[in-house]
Short mmCIF file of C-alpha atoms in Angstrom, two decimals:
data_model
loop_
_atom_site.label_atom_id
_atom_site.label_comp_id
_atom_site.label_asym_id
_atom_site.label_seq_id
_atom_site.Cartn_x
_atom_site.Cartn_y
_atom_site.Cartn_z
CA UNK B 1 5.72 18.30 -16.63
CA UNK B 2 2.10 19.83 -16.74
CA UNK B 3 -0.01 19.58 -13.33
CA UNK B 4 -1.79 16.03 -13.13
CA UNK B 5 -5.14 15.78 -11.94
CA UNK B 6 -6.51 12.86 -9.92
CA UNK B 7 -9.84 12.39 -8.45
CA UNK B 8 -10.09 12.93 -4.76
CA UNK B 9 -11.24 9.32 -3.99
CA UNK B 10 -7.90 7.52 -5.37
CA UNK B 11 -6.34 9.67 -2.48
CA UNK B 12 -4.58 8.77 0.43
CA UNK B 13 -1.18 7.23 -1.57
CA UNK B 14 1.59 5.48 -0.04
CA UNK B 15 5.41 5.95 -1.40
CA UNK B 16 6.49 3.21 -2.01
CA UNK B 17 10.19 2.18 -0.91
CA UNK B 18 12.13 2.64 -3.58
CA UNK B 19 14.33 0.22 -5.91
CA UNK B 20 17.80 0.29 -6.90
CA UNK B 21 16.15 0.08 -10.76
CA UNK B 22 15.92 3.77 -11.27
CA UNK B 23 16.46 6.04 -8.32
CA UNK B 24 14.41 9.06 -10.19
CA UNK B 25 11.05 6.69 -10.19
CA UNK B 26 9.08 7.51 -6.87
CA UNK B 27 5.98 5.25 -6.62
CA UNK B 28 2.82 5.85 -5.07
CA UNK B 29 -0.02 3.26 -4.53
CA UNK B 30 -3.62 4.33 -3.93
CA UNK B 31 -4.41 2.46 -0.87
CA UNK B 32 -8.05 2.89 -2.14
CA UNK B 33 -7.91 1.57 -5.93
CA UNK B 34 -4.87 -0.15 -5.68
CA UNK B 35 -3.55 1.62 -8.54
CA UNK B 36 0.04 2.57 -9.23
CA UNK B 37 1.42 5.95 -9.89
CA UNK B 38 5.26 6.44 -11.23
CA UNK B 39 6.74 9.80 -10.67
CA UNK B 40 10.33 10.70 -12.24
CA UNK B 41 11.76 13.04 -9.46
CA UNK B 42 15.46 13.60 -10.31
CA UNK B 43 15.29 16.45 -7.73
CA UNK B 44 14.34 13.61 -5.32
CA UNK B 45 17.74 11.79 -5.51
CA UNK B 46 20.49 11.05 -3.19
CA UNK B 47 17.66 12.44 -0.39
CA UNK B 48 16.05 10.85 2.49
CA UNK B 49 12.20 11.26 3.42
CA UNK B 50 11.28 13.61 6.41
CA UNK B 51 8.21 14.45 5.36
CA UNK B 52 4.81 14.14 3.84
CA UNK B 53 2.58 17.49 4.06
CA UNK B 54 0.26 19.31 2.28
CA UNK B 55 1.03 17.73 -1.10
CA UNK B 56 4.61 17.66 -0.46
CA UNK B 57 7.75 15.35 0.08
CA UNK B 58 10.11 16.74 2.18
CA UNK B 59 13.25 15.24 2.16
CA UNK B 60 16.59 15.87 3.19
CA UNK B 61 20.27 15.33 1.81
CA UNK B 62 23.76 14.41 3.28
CA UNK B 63 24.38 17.97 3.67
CA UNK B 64 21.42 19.40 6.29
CA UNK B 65 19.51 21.01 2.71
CA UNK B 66 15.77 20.55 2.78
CA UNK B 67 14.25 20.26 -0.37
CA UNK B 68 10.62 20.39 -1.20
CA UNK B 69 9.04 18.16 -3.59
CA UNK B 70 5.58 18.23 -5.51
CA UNK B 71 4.73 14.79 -7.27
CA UNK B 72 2.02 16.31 -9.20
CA UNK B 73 3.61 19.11 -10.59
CA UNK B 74 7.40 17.73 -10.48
CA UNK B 75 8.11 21.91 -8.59
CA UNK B 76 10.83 22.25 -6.18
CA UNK B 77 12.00 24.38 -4.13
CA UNK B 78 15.30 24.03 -2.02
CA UNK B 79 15.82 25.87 1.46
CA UNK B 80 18.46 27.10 2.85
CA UNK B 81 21.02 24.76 4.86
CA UNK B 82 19.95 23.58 8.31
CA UNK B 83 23.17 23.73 9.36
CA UNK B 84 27.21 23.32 8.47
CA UNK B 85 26.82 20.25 10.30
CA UNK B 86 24.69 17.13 9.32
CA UNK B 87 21.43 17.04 11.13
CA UNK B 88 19.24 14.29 11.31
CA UNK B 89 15.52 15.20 10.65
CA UNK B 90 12.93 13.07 12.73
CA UNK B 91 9.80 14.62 10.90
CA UNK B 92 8.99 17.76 8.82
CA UNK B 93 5.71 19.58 7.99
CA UNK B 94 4.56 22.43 6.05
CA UNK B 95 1.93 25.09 7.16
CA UNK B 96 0.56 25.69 3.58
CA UNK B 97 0.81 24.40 -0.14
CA UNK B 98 4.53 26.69 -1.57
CA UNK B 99 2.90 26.93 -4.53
CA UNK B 100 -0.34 28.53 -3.26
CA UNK B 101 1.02 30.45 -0.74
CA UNK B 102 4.68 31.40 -1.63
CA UNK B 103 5.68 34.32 1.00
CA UNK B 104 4.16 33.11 4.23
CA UNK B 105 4.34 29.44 4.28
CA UNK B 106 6.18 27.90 7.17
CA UNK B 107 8.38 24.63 7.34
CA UNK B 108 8.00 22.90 11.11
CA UNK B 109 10.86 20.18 11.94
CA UNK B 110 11.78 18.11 14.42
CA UNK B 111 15.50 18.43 14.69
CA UNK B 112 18.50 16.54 16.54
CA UNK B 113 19.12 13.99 18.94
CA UNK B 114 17.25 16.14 21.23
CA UNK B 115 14.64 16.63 18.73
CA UNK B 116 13.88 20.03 19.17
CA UNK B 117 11.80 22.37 17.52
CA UNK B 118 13.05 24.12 14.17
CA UNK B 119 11.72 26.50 11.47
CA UNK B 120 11.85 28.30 8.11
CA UNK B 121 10.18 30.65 7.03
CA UNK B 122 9.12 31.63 3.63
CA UNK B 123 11.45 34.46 2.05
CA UNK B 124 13.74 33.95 5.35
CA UNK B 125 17.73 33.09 4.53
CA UNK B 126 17.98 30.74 7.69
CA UNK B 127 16.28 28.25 9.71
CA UNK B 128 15.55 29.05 13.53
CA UNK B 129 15.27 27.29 16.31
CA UNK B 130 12.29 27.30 18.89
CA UNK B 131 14.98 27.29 22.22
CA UNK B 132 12.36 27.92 24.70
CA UNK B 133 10.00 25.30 23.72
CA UNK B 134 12.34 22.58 25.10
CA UNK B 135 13.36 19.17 23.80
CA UNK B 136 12.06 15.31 23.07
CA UNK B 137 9.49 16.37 20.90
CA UNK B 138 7.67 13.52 18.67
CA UNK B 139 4.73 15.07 16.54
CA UNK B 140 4.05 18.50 14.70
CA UNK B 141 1.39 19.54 12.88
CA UNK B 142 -0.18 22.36 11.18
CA UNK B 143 -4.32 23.49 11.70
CA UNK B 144 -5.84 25.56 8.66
CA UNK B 145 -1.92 26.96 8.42
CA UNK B 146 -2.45 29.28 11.26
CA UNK B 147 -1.17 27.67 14.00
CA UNK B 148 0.91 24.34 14.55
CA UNK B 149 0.70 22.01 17.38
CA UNK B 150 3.95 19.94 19.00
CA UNK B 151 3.41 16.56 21.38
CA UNK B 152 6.94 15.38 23.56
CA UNK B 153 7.34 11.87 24.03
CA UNK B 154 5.86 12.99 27.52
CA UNK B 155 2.43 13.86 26.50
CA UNK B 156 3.12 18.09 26.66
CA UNK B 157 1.52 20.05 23.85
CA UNK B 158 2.72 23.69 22.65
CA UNK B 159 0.93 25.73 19.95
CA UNK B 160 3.17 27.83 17.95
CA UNK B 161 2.48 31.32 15.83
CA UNK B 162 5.09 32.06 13.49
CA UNK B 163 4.49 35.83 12.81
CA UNK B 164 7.15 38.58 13.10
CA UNK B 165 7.78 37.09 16.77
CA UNK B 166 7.86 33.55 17.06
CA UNK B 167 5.39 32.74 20.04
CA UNK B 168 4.84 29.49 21.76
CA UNK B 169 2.69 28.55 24.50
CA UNK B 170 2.21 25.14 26.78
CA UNK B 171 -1.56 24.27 26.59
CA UNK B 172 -1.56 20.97 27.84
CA UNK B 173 0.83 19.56 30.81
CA UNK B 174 2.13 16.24 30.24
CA UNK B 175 -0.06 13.35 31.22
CA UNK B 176 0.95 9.72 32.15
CA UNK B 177 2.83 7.75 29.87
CA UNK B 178 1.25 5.30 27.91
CA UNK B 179 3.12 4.35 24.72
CA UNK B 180 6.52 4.52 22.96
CA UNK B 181 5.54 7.47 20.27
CA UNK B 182 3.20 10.28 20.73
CA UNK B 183 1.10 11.76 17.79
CA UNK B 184 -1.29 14.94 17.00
CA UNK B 185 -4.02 14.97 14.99
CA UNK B 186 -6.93 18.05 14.49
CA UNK B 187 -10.76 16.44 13.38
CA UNK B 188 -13.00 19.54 12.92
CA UNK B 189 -11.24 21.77 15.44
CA UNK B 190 -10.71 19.12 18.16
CA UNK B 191 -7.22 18.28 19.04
CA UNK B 192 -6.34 14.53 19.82
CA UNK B 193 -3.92 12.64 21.22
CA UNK B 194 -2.67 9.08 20.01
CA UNK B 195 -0.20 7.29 21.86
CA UNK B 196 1.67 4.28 20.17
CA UNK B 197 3.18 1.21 21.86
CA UNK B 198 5.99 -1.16 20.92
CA UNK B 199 6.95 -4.17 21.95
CA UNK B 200 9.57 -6.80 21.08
CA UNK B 201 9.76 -8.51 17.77
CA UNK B 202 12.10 -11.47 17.27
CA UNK B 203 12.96 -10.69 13.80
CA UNK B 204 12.52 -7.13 13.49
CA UNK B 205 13.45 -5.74 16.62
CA UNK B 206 10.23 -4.34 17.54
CA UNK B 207 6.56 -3.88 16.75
CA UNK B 208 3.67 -1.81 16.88
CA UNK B 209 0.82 -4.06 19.17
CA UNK B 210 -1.91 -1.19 20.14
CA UNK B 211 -2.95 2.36 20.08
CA UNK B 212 -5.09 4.36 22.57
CA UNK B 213 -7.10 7.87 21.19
CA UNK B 214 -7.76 10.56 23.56
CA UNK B 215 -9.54 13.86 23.14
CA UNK B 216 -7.88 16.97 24.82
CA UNK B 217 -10.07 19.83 26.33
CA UNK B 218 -7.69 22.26 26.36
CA UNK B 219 -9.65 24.80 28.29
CA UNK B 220 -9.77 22.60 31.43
CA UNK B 221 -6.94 20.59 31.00
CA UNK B 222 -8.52 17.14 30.81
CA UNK B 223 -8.25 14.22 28.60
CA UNK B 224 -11.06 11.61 27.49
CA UNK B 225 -10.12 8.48 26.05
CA UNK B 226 -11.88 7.06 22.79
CA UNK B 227 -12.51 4.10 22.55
CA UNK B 228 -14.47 3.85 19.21
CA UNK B 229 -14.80 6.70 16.20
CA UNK B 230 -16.69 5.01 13.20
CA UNK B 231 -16.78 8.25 11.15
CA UNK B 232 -13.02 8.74 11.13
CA UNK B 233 -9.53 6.75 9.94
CA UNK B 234 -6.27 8.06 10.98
CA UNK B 235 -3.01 8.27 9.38
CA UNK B 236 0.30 8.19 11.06
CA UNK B 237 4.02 7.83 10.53
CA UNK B 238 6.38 10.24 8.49
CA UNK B 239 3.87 11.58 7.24
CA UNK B 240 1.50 15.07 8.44
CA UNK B 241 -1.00 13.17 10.72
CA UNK B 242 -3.74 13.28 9.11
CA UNK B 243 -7.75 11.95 9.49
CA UNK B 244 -10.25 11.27 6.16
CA UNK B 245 -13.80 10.46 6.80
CA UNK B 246 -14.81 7.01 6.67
CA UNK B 247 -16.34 6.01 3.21
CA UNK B 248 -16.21 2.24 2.73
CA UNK B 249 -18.22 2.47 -0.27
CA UNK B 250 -17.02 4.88 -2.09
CA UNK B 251 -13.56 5.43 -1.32
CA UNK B 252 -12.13 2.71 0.94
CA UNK B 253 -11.39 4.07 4.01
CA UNK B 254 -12.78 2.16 6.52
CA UNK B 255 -13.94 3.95 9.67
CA UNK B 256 -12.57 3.57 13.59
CA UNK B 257 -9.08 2.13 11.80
CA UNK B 258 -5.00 3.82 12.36
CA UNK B 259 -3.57 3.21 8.95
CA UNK B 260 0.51 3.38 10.35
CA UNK B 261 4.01 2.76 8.83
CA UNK B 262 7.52 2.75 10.45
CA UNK B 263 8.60 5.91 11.61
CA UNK B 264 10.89 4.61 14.57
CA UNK B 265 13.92 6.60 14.55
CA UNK B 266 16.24 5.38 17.43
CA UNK B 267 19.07 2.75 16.52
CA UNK B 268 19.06 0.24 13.84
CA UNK B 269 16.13 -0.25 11.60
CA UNK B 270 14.28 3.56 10.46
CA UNK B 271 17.41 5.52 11.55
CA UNK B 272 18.44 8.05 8.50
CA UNK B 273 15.47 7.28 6.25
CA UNK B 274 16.05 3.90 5.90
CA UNK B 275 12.74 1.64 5.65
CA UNK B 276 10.73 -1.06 8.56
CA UNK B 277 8.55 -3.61 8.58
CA UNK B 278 6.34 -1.74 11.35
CA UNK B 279 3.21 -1.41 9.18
CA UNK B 280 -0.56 -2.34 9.17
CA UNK B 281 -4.18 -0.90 10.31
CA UNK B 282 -5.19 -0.91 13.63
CA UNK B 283 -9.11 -1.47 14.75
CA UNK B 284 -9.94 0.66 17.18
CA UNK B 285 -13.04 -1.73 18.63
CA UNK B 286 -11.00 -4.62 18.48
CA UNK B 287 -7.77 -3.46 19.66
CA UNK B 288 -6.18 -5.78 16.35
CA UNK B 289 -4.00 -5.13 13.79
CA UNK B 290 -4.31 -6.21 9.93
CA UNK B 291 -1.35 -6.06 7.60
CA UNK B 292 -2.13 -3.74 4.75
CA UNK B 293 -3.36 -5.64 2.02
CA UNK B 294 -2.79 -3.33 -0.52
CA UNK B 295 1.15 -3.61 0.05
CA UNK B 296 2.80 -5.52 -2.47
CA UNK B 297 5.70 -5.27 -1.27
CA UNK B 298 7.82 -7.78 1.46
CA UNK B 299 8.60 -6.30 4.89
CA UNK B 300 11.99 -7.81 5.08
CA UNK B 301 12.95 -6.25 2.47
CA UNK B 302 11.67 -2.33 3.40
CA UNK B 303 14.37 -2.91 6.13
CA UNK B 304 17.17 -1.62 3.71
CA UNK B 305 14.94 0.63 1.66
CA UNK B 306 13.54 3.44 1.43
CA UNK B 307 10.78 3.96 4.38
CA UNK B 308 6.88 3.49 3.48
CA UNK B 309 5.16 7.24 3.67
CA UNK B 310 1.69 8.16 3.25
CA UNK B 311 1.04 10.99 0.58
CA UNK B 312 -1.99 12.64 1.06
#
């Protein structure tokens, strides 16, 4: 299928959960123009989301195998098996675009009940595993595909190099507690911190009912809540955590807002890919949450499908 192009401003898309009408049909709705997009992915089927990064699903099969999917371009590549063992992947990112940089992109993952730190890299025949960088690990991401950051549930940070010699070092302690999932997200060079809470739901099991945004200054080992950020939305949930300027007007992403989906992975609903009904857009001045009005699809439903992921 030749390369697609799409302007920049129908960007970010969410996958859709998918039907039992045609397995190879991935959909993607422009939360900005509310426009569809089909995709037939037969390389897609029979796997399980773990991913959304830098253009990319990665997904996962019954058998540990990552495989990495471009919409756009319908390319694939497959990696080699995690492991002889099933695995279950919590969240995977990439460093840098396959396609653009072939022999030294780098596949982060969040691996195992433990959730521990994993990698592949490009051209290698296995995956490794980052041992000494310890365990309970909830966000990775990649900044300008040079380095990649990791948050535990706990609030510690690690930045990773993957050169000839793995190297990892702890650049921020762990901090109190405040929510139920931790994420990581870079805006302009500055790392922050977002902390998610939960709380009971009676249908559902649980929901999402706030946010809090802190900055880290890494050199002195502080942390300064935000409270308000007007020129920036965030993105979280299987996806790469992401930020996109705020341009009401022009593109539709509305400033100091967390655009989230389900990404809960412990017991019942989201465990194995499987969809939630954890969804909507937080305001940041407010401390409120609106369902996502672009969805048109029902949340009791997305509990046996196919999990809700932001494409970027």
């Amino acid at each position: 299928m030749p390369k697609q192009t799409f302007l920049a401003q129908d960007l970010p898309w969410l996958l859709l959960p998918a039907t039992n009408d045609n397995k190879d049909i991935k959909s993607f709705l422009s939360i900005t123009k509310n426009k569809l997009h089909n995709f037939n992915l037969p390389a897609a089927r029979g796997k399980t989301i773990c991913g959304s990064s830098a253009g990319w699903l990665i997904m996962n099969d019954n058998v540990s195998t990552i495989t990495l999917i471009n919409p756009l371009t319908s390319g694939h590549f497959q990696l080699p098996q995690i492991s002889t063992k099933k695995v279950f992947i919590h969240k995977a990112i990439l460093s840098s675009d396959p396609e653009c940089d072939p022999y030294n992109f780098v596949v982060m993952a969040i691996c195992g009940e433990k959730r521990q730190l994993i990698y592949y890299k490009a051209r290698s025949e296995s995956w490794e595993t980052l041992e000494a960088a310890g365990f309970y690990y909830d966000d990775v991401i990649s900044y300008e595909g040079r380095k990649l950051f990791a948050v535990t549930e706990y609030g510690k940070v690690v930045c990773c190099k993957i050169d000839s010699l793995p190297r990892f070092k702890e650049i921020f302690m762990p901090f109190s507690f405040q929510g139920n999932k931790v994420y990581l997200v870079c805006v302009e060079g500055e790392l922050f911190v977002i902390f998610r809470s939960l709380r009971e739901h009676p249908l559902f099991g649980y929901e999402t009912f706030k946010f809090s945004v802190s900055l880290l200054n890494v050199e002195e080992e502080i942390s300064e809540r935000i409270k308000s950020f007007p020129e920036v939305a965030f993105f979280l949930g299987q996806n790469h955590s992401v930020w996109l300027p705020a341009d009401e007007d022009m593109q539709g992403v509305i400033g100091n807002r967390i655009y989230f989906t389900d990404d809960r992975n412990i017991g019942g609903v989201g465990r194995g890919g499987e969809g939630g009904p954890d969804f909507g857009c937080y305001d940041m001045e407010e401390g409120s949450i609106e369902p996502l009005k672009w969805c048109c699809f029902d949340a009791l439903k997305c509990i046996h499908l196919s999990r809700p992921v932001y494409f970027m």
